[in-house]
Short mmCIF file of C-alpha atoms and ligand atoms in Angstrom, two decimals:
data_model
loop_
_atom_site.label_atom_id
_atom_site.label_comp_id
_atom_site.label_asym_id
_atom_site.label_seq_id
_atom_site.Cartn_x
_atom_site.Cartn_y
_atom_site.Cartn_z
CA UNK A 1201 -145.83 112.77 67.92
CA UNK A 1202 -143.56 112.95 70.65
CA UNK A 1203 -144.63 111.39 74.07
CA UNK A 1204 -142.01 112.11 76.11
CA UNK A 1205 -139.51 114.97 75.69
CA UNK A 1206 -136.82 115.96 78.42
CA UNK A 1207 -135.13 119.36 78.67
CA UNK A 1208 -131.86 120.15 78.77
CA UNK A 1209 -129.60 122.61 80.76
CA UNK A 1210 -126.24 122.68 82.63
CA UNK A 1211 -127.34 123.43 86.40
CA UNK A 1212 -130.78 122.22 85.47
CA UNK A 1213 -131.86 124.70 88.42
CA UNK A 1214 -132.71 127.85 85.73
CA UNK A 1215 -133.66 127.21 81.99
CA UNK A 1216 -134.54 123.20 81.77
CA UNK A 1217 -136.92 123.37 84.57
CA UNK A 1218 -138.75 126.66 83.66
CA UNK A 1219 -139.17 125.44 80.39
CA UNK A 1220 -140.59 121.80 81.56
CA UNK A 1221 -142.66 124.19 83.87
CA UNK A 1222 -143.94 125.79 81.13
CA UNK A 1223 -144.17 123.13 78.34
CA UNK A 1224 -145.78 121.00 80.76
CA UNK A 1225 -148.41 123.78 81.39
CA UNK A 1226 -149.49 124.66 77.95
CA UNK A 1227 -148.94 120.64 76.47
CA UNK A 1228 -150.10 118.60 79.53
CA UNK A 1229 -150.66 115.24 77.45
CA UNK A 1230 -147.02 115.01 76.83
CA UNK A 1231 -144.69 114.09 79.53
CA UNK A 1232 -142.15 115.78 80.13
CA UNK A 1233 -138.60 115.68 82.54
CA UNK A 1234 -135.55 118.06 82.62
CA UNK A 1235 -131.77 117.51 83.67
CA UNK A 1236 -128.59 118.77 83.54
CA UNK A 1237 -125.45 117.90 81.69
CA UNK A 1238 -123.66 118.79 85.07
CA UNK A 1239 -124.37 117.44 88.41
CA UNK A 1240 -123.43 119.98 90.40
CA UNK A 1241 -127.19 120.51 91.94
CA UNK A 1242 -128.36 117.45 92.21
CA UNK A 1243 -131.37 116.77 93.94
CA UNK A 1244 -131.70 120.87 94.40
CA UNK A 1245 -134.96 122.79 93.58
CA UNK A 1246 -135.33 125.42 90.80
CA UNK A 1247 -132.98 128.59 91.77
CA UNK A 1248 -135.44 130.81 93.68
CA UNK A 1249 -135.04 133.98 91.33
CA UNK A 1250 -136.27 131.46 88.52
CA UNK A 1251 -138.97 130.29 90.72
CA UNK A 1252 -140.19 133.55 91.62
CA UNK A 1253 -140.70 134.94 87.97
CA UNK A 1254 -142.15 131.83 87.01
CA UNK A 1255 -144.87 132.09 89.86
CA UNK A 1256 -145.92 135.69 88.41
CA UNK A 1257 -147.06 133.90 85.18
CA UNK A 1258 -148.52 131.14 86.48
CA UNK A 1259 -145.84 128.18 86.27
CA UNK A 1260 -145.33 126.65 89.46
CA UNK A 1261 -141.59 125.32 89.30
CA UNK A 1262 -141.50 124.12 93.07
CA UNK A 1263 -142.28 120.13 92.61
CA UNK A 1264 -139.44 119.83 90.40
CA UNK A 1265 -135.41 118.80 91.20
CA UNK A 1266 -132.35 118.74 89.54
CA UNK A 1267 -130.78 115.25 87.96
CA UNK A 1268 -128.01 114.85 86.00
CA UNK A 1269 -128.60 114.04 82.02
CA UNK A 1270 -127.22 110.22 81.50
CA UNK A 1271 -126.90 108.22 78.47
CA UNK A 1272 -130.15 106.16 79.33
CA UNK A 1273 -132.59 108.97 78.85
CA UNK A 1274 -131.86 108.52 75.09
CA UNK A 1275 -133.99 105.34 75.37
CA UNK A 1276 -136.23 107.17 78.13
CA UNK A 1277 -137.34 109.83 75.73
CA UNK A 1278 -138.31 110.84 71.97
CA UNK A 1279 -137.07 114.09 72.17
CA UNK A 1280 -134.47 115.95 73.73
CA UNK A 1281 -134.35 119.87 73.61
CA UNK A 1282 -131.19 121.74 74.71
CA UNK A 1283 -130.74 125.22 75.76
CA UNK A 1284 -127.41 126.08 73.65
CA UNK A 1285 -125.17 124.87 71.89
CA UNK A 1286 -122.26 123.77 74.75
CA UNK A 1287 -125.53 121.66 75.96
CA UNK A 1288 -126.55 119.69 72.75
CA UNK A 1289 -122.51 118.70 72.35
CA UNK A 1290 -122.21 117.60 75.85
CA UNK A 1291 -125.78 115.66 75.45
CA UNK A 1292 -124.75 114.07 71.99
CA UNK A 1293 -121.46 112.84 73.66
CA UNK A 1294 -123.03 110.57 75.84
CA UNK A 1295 -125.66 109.02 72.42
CA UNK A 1296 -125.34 105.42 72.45
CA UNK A 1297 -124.54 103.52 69.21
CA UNK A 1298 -127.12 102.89 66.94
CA UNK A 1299 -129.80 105.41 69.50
CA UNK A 1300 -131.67 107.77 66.75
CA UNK A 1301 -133.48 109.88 69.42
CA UNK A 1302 -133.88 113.70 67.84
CA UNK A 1303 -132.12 116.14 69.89
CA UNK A 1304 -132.94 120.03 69.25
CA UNK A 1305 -132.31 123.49 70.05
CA UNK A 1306 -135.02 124.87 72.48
CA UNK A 1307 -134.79 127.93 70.13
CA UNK A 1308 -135.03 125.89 67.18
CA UNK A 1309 -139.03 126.53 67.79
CA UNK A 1310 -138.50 130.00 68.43
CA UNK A 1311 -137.47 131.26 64.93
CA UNK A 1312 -138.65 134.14 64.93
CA UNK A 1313 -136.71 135.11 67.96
CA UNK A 1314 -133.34 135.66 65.97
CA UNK A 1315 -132.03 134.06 69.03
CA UNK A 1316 -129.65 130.64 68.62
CA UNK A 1317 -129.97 129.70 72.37
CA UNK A 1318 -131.37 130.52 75.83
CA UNK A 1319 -128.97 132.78 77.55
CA UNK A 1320 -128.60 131.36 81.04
CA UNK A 1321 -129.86 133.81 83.61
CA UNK A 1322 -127.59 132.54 86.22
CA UNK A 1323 -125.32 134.42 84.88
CA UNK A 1324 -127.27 137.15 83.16
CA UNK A 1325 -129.56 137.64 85.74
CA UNK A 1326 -132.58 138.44 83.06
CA UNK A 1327 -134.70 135.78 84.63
CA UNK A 1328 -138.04 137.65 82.95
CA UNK A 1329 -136.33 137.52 79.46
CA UNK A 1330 -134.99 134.04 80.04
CA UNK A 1331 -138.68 132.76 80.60
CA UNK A 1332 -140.20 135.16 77.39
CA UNK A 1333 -138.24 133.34 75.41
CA UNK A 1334 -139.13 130.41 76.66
CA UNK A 1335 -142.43 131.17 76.63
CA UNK A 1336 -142.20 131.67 73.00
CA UNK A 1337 -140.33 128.60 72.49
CA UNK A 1338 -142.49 126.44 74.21
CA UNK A 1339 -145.70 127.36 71.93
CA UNK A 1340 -143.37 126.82 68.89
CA UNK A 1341 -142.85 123.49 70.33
CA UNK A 1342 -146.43 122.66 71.46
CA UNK A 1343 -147.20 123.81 67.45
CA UNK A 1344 -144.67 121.45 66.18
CA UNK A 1345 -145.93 118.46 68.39
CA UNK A 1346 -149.59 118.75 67.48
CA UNK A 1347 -148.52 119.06 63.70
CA UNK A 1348 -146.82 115.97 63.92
CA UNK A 1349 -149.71 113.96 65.79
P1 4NP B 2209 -129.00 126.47 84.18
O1 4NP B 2209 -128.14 127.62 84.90
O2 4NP B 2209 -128.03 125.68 83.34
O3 4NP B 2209 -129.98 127.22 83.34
O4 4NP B 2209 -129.62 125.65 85.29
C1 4NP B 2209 -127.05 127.37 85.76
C2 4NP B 2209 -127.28 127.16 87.09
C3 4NP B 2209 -126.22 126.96 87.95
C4 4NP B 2209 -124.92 126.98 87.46
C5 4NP B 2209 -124.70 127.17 86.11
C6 4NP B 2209 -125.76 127.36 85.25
N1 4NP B 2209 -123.82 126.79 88.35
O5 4NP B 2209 -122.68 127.05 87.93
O6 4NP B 2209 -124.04 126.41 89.51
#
C-alpha cells in the first residue's frame, strides 16, 4: 500500500492541489504532497477560481502552496500521479538511475471516464468539471490503495 503519494501538475496552483485536497479528504491515512513540473508559482496558493469550487464541496485548498517537482521526491514518495501526459514525461525525465517509484496517470483510476488526462482549467476555465473528474479519480485511487493494503 502506498504511504505517501505526491501529485503532479505544471503550475501546481489548479489540478495537483485540488486533487491532494481531495485525496487527502476521502484517504486521510495516506500522506499526501503536490508540485509542479514548473516553478513558475512557487510558494503561491491554489488559483482562487480553483479554491472557490473546491470550498462548495467541501475541500479546503487554502493551507496548501506551490513547489516545484525535483528529482528527490522519487525517494520522498511511493507513488507519483500526473495530470497528463506532457506531466508524466517531464516527471520521468528527472527519475534517478536505478529509482523504481510507480508513476501514473491521475485518470488511470478514472477508467470509466473515457478521459486520458485532466484538462487544465487554467486554460479551460471548467474549474467544476476539472474537480468531477477528479473527484472520480480520487475514489478510483482511494479503491486501488485499500486493495493493495
Ligand atoms: P495547473 O494549471 O498545472 O493545473 O496548476 C496551470 C496553472 C498556471 C499556469 C499553467 C497551468 N501558468 O501558466 O501560470
Amino acid at each position: 500500500m502506498p504511504k505517501r503519494v505526491l501529485f503532479v501538475c505544471l503550475g501546481n496552483i489548479c489540478r495537483s492541489p485540488a486533487a491532494e485536497g481531495v485525496f487527502r479528504s476521502l484517504c486521510p491515512q495516506v500522506s499526501t504532497d503536490s508540485a509542479g513540473t514548473s516553478g513558475w508559482h512557487i510558494g503561491d496558493a491554489p488559483y482562487g477560481p480553483m479554491q472557490n469550487v473546491a470550498k462548495t464541496r467541501g475541500y479546503s485548498l487554502s493551507d496548501l502552496r506551490a513547489r516545484q517537482f525535483a528529482a528527490a521526491d522519487f525517494d520522498r514518495f511511493d507513488l507519483i500521479i500526473a495530470m497528463d501526459q506532457s506531466n508524466l514525461e517531464d516527471i520521468e525525465a528527472l527519475r534517478p538511475t536505478g529509482s523504481d517509484t510507480a508513476v501514473r496517470l491521475f485518470t488511470d483510476y478514472a477508467p470509466h471516464s473515457g478521459m486520458d488526462h485532466v484538462p487544465d482549467p487554467y486554460y479551460t476555465r471548467d474549474f467544476d468539471g476539472c474537480l468531477n473528474l477528479i473527484e472520480v479519480a480520487a475514489a478510483g485511487l482511494m479503491a486501488a490503495v485499500v486493495e493493495s493494503d
